[in-house]
């Protein structure tokens, strides 16, 4: 069987609307060029579509025409490496999903430990940013909330009271171990994040978890977050103004 026939058969087994690349095709190291040519021929036949360099998908045909993969499928290759999560969506896209802003950004930020040069995939503008800690399936949601705390003052049309309620509810849902992990991750973030998380933990009566954060801060530094005692009772204890 020729390499073209082999690739065509493999592509046929890939679900429609699912993105794939060379890593998903069973090819040898000396078959890359032949595979590229085979994929190029499949593109010309309309069997597959190219969404980015080395990334393709089988379009789903509907009565309204061809359907392209949804956003989660388009971004999947940038969030996972060999099935393991190594990145997560952050920035205004995440804050919109969390209900912190109504603004829909034109560029999607993807955070990972190694900053990557990302540009566009399937019409989506993507920007790579560096995460503060290694990203895993277990911690990426926590990191997203810490990012929101970091950017809180800069989030467009954010309602501070609603944002603090969201943070408190999220922390209440955590187990003791998860809460400890949350604090550990926060220690890698800027001081204003540690101060805000510490103040929230103190207000929720988790003083033991807040102690390590307090010890990591300069007692003479103020944090201008636009939050006072009416929004967060413990704000002044953490020099938050």
CSV table of C-alpha atoms in Angstrom, one decimal:
chain,number,residue,atom,x,y,z
A,1,UNK,CA,0.0,0.0,0.0
A,2,UNK,CA,1.4,3.4,-0.9
A,3,UNK,CA,1.9,6.2,1.6
A,4,UNK,CA,-0.9,8.2,0.0
A,5,UNK,CA,-3.4,5.3,0.5
A,6,UNK,CA,-2.2,4.8,4.1
A,7,UNK,CA,-2.6,8.5,5.0
A,8,UNK,CA,-6.0,8.6,3.2
A,9,UNK,CA,-7.2,5.6,5.3
A,10,UNK,CA,-5.9,7.1,8.5
A,11,UNK,CA,-7.5,10.5,7.8
A,12,UNK,CA,-10.9,8.7,7.2
A,13,UNK,CA,-10.8,7.3,10.7
A,14,UNK,CA,-10.4,10.8,12.3
A,15,UNK,CA,-13.8,12.2,13.4
A,16,UNK,CA,-15.2,15.2,11.5
A,17,UNK,CA,-14.6,18.6,13.1
A,18,UNK,CA,-11.6,17.2,15.0
A,19,UNK,CA,-8.2,18.8,14.4
A,20,UNK,CA,-5.1,16.7,13.8
A,21,UNK,CA,-1.5,17.0,12.9
A,22,UNK,CA,1.4,14.8,11.9
A,23,UNK,CA,1.7,13.5,15.4
A,24,UNK,CA,-1.7,11.8,15.1
A,25,UNK,CA,-0.6,10.0,11.9
A,26,UNK,CA,1.3,6.8,12.1
A,27,UNK,CA,4.3,7.6,9.9
A,28,UNK,CA,8.0,6.9,10.1
A,29,UNK,CA,10.7,9.6,10.4
A,30,UNK,CA,11.5,9.1,6.7
A,31,UNK,CA,7.9,9.5,5.5
A,32,UNK,CA,7.3,13.1,6.5
A,33,UNK,CA,7.8,14.6,3.0
A,34,UNK,CA,5.6,11.9,1.4
A,35,UNK,CA,2.9,12.5,4.1
A,36,UNK,CA,3.0,16.2,3.5
A,37,UNK,CA,2.4,15.6,-0.2
A,38,UNK,CA,-0.4,13.2,0.5
A,39,UNK,CA,-2.1,15.7,2.8
A,40,UNK,CA,-1.7,18.4,0.2
A,41,UNK,CA,-3.6,16.2,-2.3
A,42,UNK,CA,-6.3,15.5,0.2
A,43,UNK,CA,-6.7,19.3,0.6
A,44,UNK,CA,-7.1,19.8,-3.1
A,45,UNK,CA,-9.8,17.2,-3.2
A,46,UNK,CA,-11.6,18.9,-0.3
A,47,UNK,CA,-11.3,15.9,2.0
A,48,UNK,CA,-9.4,17.9,4.6
A,49,UNK,CA,-8.9,21.6,5.4
A,50,UNK,CA,-5.8,23.3,6.7
A,51,UNK,CA,-6.2,25.6,9.7
A,52,UNK,CA,-2.6,26.3,10.6
A,53,UNK,CA,0.8,25.1,9.7
A,54,UNK,CA,0.8,21.3,10.2
A,55,UNK,CA,-2.8,21.3,11.5
A,56,UNK,CA,-5.8,20.0,9.6
A,57,UNK,CA,-9.4,18.8,10.0
A,58,UNK,CA,-12.1,16.9,8.2
A,59,UNK,CA,-15.0,19.3,7.6
A,60,UNK,CA,-18.5,18.3,8.5
A,61,UNK,CA,-21.0,18.8,5.7
A,62,UNK,CA,-24.4,20.2,6.7
A,63,UNK,CA,-27.4,21.6,4.8
A,64,UNK,CA,-25.9,25.0,5.4
A,65,UNK,CA,-22.5,24.0,4.0
A,66,UNK,CA,-19.3,22.9,5.6
A,67,UNK,CA,-18.9,23.3,9.3
A,68,UNK,CA,-15.5,24.1,10.8
A,69,UNK,CA,-14.3,22.9,14.2
A,70,UNK,CA,-15.4,24.9,17.2
A,71,UNK,CA,-13.0,27.0,19.2
A,72,UNK,CA,-12.2,24.3,21.7
A,73,UNK,CA,-11.0,22.0,18.9
A,74,UNK,CA,-9.0,24.7,17.2
A,75,UNK,CA,-7.2,25.5,20.4
A,76,UNK,CA,-6.7,22.0,21.6
A,77,UNK,CA,-3.3,21.5,20.0
A,78,UNK,CA,-2.0,24.6,21.9
A,79,UNK,CA,-3.4,23.4,25.2
A,80,UNK,CA,-2.2,19.9,25.2
A,81,UNK,CA,1.1,18.1,24.3
A,82,UNK,CA,0.8,14.3,23.7
A,83,UNK,CA,-2.5,14.3,25.6
A,84,UNK,CA,-1.1,16.1,28.6
A,85,UNK,CA,-2.3,19.6,29.4
A,86,UNK,CA,0.5,22.1,29.3
A,87,UNK,CA,-1.4,25.4,28.8
A,88,UNK,CA,-4.7,27.1,29.5
A,89,UNK,CA,-6.8,30.0,28.2
A,90,UNK,CA,-6.4,33.2,30.2
A,91,UNK,CA,-6.9,37.0,29.8
A,92,UNK,CA,-10.1,38.6,28.7
A,93,UNK,CA,-11.4,35.4,27.1
A,94,UNK,CA,-11.3,33.6,30.4
A,95,UNK,CA,-12.6,36.6,32.4
A,96,UNK,CA,-15.5,36.8,30.0
A,97,UNK,CA,-16.2,33.1,30.6
A,98,UNK,CA,-16.1,33.7,34.4
A,99,UNK,CA,-18.6,36.5,34.0
A,100,UNK,CA,-16.1,39.2,35.1
A,101,UNK,CA,-16.5,41.3,31.9
A,102,UNK,CA,-18.8,41.5,29.0
A,103,UNK,CA,-16.0,42.4,26.6
A,104,UNK,CA,-15.1,39.8,24.0
A,105,UNK,CA,-11.4,40.1,23.0
A,106,UNK,CA,-10.2,39.9,19.5
A,107,UNK,CA,-7.1,38.0,20.7
A,108,UNK,CA,-7.1,34.8,22.8
A,109,UNK,CA,-4.2,34.5,25.3
A,110,UNK,CA,-2.8,31.1,26.0
A,111,UNK,CA,-0.6,30.7,29.1
A,112,UNK,CA,2.1,28.0,29.3
A,113,UNK,CA,5.4,27.7,31.2
A,114,UNK,CA,7.3,28.2,28.0
A,115,UNK,CA,6.4,31.4,26.2
A,116,UNK,CA,5.4,30.5,22.6
A,117,UNK,CA,5.1,32.6,19.5
A,118,UNK,CA,1.5,32.0,18.4
A,119,UNK,CA,-0.3,34.0,15.8
A,120,UNK,CA,-3.4,32.7,14.1
A,121,UNK,CA,-5.2,29.4,13.8
A,122,UNK,CA,-8.4,29.0,11.8
A,123,UNK,CA,-9.1,32.7,11.9
A,124,UNK,CA,-8.5,33.0,15.7
A,125,UNK,CA,-5.8,35.4,16.8
A,126,UNK,CA,-3.7,33.8,19.5
A,127,UNK,CA,-1.0,35.2,21.8
A,128,UNK,CA,1.2,33.1,24.0
A,129,UNK,CA,2.0,34.4,27.5
A,130,UNK,CA,4.1,32.8,30.2
A,131,UNK,CA,2.4,31.1,33.2
A,132,UNK,CA,3.8,31.6,36.7
A,133,UNK,CA,4.0,27.8,37.4
A,134,UNK,CA,3.9,24.6,35.4
A,135,UNK,CA,0.4,23.9,34.0
A,136,UNK,CA,-1.4,20.7,34.7
A,137,UNK,CA,-5.0,19.3,34.3
A,138,UNK,CA,-5.3,19.6,38.1
A,139,UNK,CA,-4.2,23.2,38.6
A,140,UNK,CA,-5.1,25.2,35.4
A,141,UNK,CA,-8.4,26.4,36.8
A,142,UNK,CA,-6.8,27.6,40.0
A,143,UNK,CA,-4.2,29.5,37.9
A,144,UNK,CA,-7.0,31.1,35.9
A,145,UNK,CA,-8.5,32.5,39.1
A,146,UNK,CA,-5.1,33.7,40.2
A,147,UNK,CA,-4.7,35.4,36.8
A,148,UNK,CA,-8.1,37.1,37.4
A,149,UNK,CA,-6.9,38.4,40.8
A,150,UNK,CA,-3.7,39.7,39.2
A,151,UNK,CA,-5.6,41.6,36.5
A,152,UNK,CA,-8.6,42.5,38.5
A,153,UNK,CA,-8.1,46.2,38.4
A,154,UNK,CA,-7.5,46.2,34.6
A,155,UNK,CA,-10.5,44.0,33.7
A,156,UNK,CA,-13.0,46.2,31.7
A,157,UNK,CA,-16.3,47.0,33.4
A,158,UNK,CA,-15.6,44.6,36.2
A,159,UNK,CA,-18.0,44.7,39.2
A,160,UNK,CA,-15.6,44.4,42.2
A,161,UNK,CA,-18.3,43.1,44.6
A,162,UNK,CA,-19.4,40.4,42.1
A,163,UNK,CA,-15.7,39.5,41.4
A,164,UNK,CA,-14.9,39.1,45.1
A,165,UNK,CA,-18.0,37.0,45.6
A,166,UNK,CA,-16.9,34.8,42.7
A,167,UNK,CA,-13.4,34.4,44.3
A,168,UNK,CA,-14.9,33.6,47.7
A,169,UNK,CA,-17.3,31.0,46.3
A,170,UNK,CA,-14.5,29.3,44.4
A,171,UNK,CA,-12.3,29.1,47.5
A,172,UNK,CA,-15.1,27.7,49.6
A,173,UNK,CA,-15.4,24.9,47.1
A,174,UNK,CA,-11.8,23.8,47.6
A,175,UNK,CA,-10.8,21.0,49.8
A,176,UNK,CA,-8.1,21.7,52.5
A,177,UNK,CA,-5.4,20.3,50.3
A,178,UNK,CA,-6.6,22.2,47.2
A,179,UNK,CA,-6.6,25.4,49.3
A,180,UNK,CA,-3.0,24.7,50.4
A,181,UNK,CA,-2.1,24.2,46.7
A,182,UNK,CA,-3.9,27.4,45.8
A,183,UNK,CA,-1.7,29.3,48.3
A,184,UNK,CA,1.5,27.5,47.0
A,185,UNK,CA,0.7,28.6,43.5
A,186,UNK,CA,-0.1,32.2,44.7
A,187,UNK,CA,3.4,32.5,46.2
A,188,UNK,CA,4.7,32.5,42.6
A,189,UNK,CA,2.4,35.4,41.7
A,190,UNK,CA,3.0,39.2,42.2
A,191,UNK,CA,2.5,40.6,45.8
A,192,UNK,CA,-0.9,42.1,45.0
A,193,UNK,CA,-2.3,38.7,44.2
A,194,UNK,CA,-0.9,37.2,47.5
A,195,UNK,CA,-2.4,40.2,49.4
A,196,UNK,CA,-5.8,39.8,47.8
A,197,UNK,CA,-5.9,36.0,48.3
A,198,UNK,CA,-4.7,36.4,51.9
A,199,UNK,CA,-7.4,39.0,52.7
A,200,UNK,CA,-10.1,36.7,51.2
A,201,UNK,CA,-8.8,33.7,53.1
A,202,UNK,CA,-8.8,35.7,56.3
A,203,UNK,CA,-12.3,36.9,55.8
A,204,UNK,CA,-13.4,33.3,55.1
A,205,UNK,CA,-11.8,32.2,58.4
A,206,UNK,CA,-8.9,30.4,57.0
A,207,UNK,CA,-6.1,32.2,58.9
A,208,UNK,CA,-3.7,29.3,58.8
A,209,UNK,CA,-3.7,29.3,55.0
A,210,UNK,CA,-3.3,33.1,55.0
A,211,UNK,CA,-0.2,33.1,57.3
A,212,UNK,CA,2.3,32.0,54.6
A,213,UNK,CA,1.0,34.7,52.3
A,214,UNK,CA,1.3,37.4,55.0
A,215,UNK,CA,4.9,36.4,55.7
A,216,UNK,CA,5.8,36.7,52.0
A,217,UNK,CA,4.7,40.4,51.8
A,218,UNK,CA,6.5,43.6,52.7
A,219,UNK,CA,4.5,45.1,55.6
A,220,UNK,CA,5.2,48.6,54.3
A,221,UNK,CA,3.8,48.1,50.8
A,222,UNK,CA,0.2,49.2,49.9
A,223,UNK,CA,-1.8,47.5,47.1
A,224,UNK,CA,-4.0,49.9,45.2
A,225,UNK,CA,-6.8,47.5,44.0
A,226,UNK,CA,-9.7,49.8,44.5
A,227,UNK,CA,-11.1,47.6,47.3
A,228,UNK,CA,-12.0,49.0,50.7
A,229,UNK,CA,-13.5,47.6,53.9
A,230,UNK,CA,-17.1,47.8,52.6
A,231,UNK,CA,-16.2,45.3,49.9
A,232,UNK,CA,-13.6,43.2,51.8
A,233,UNK,CA,-13.6,43.6,55.6
A,234,UNK,CA,-10.0,42.4,56.0
A,235,UNK,CA,-8.6,44.6,53.2
A,236,UNK,CA,-6.9,47.0,55.6
A,237,UNK,CA,-5.1,44.1,57.4
A,238,UNK,CA,-3.4,43.4,54.1
A,239,UNK,CA,-2.7,47.0,53.1
A,240,UNK,CA,-5.2,46.8,50.3
A,241,UNK,CA,-6.6,50.2,49.3
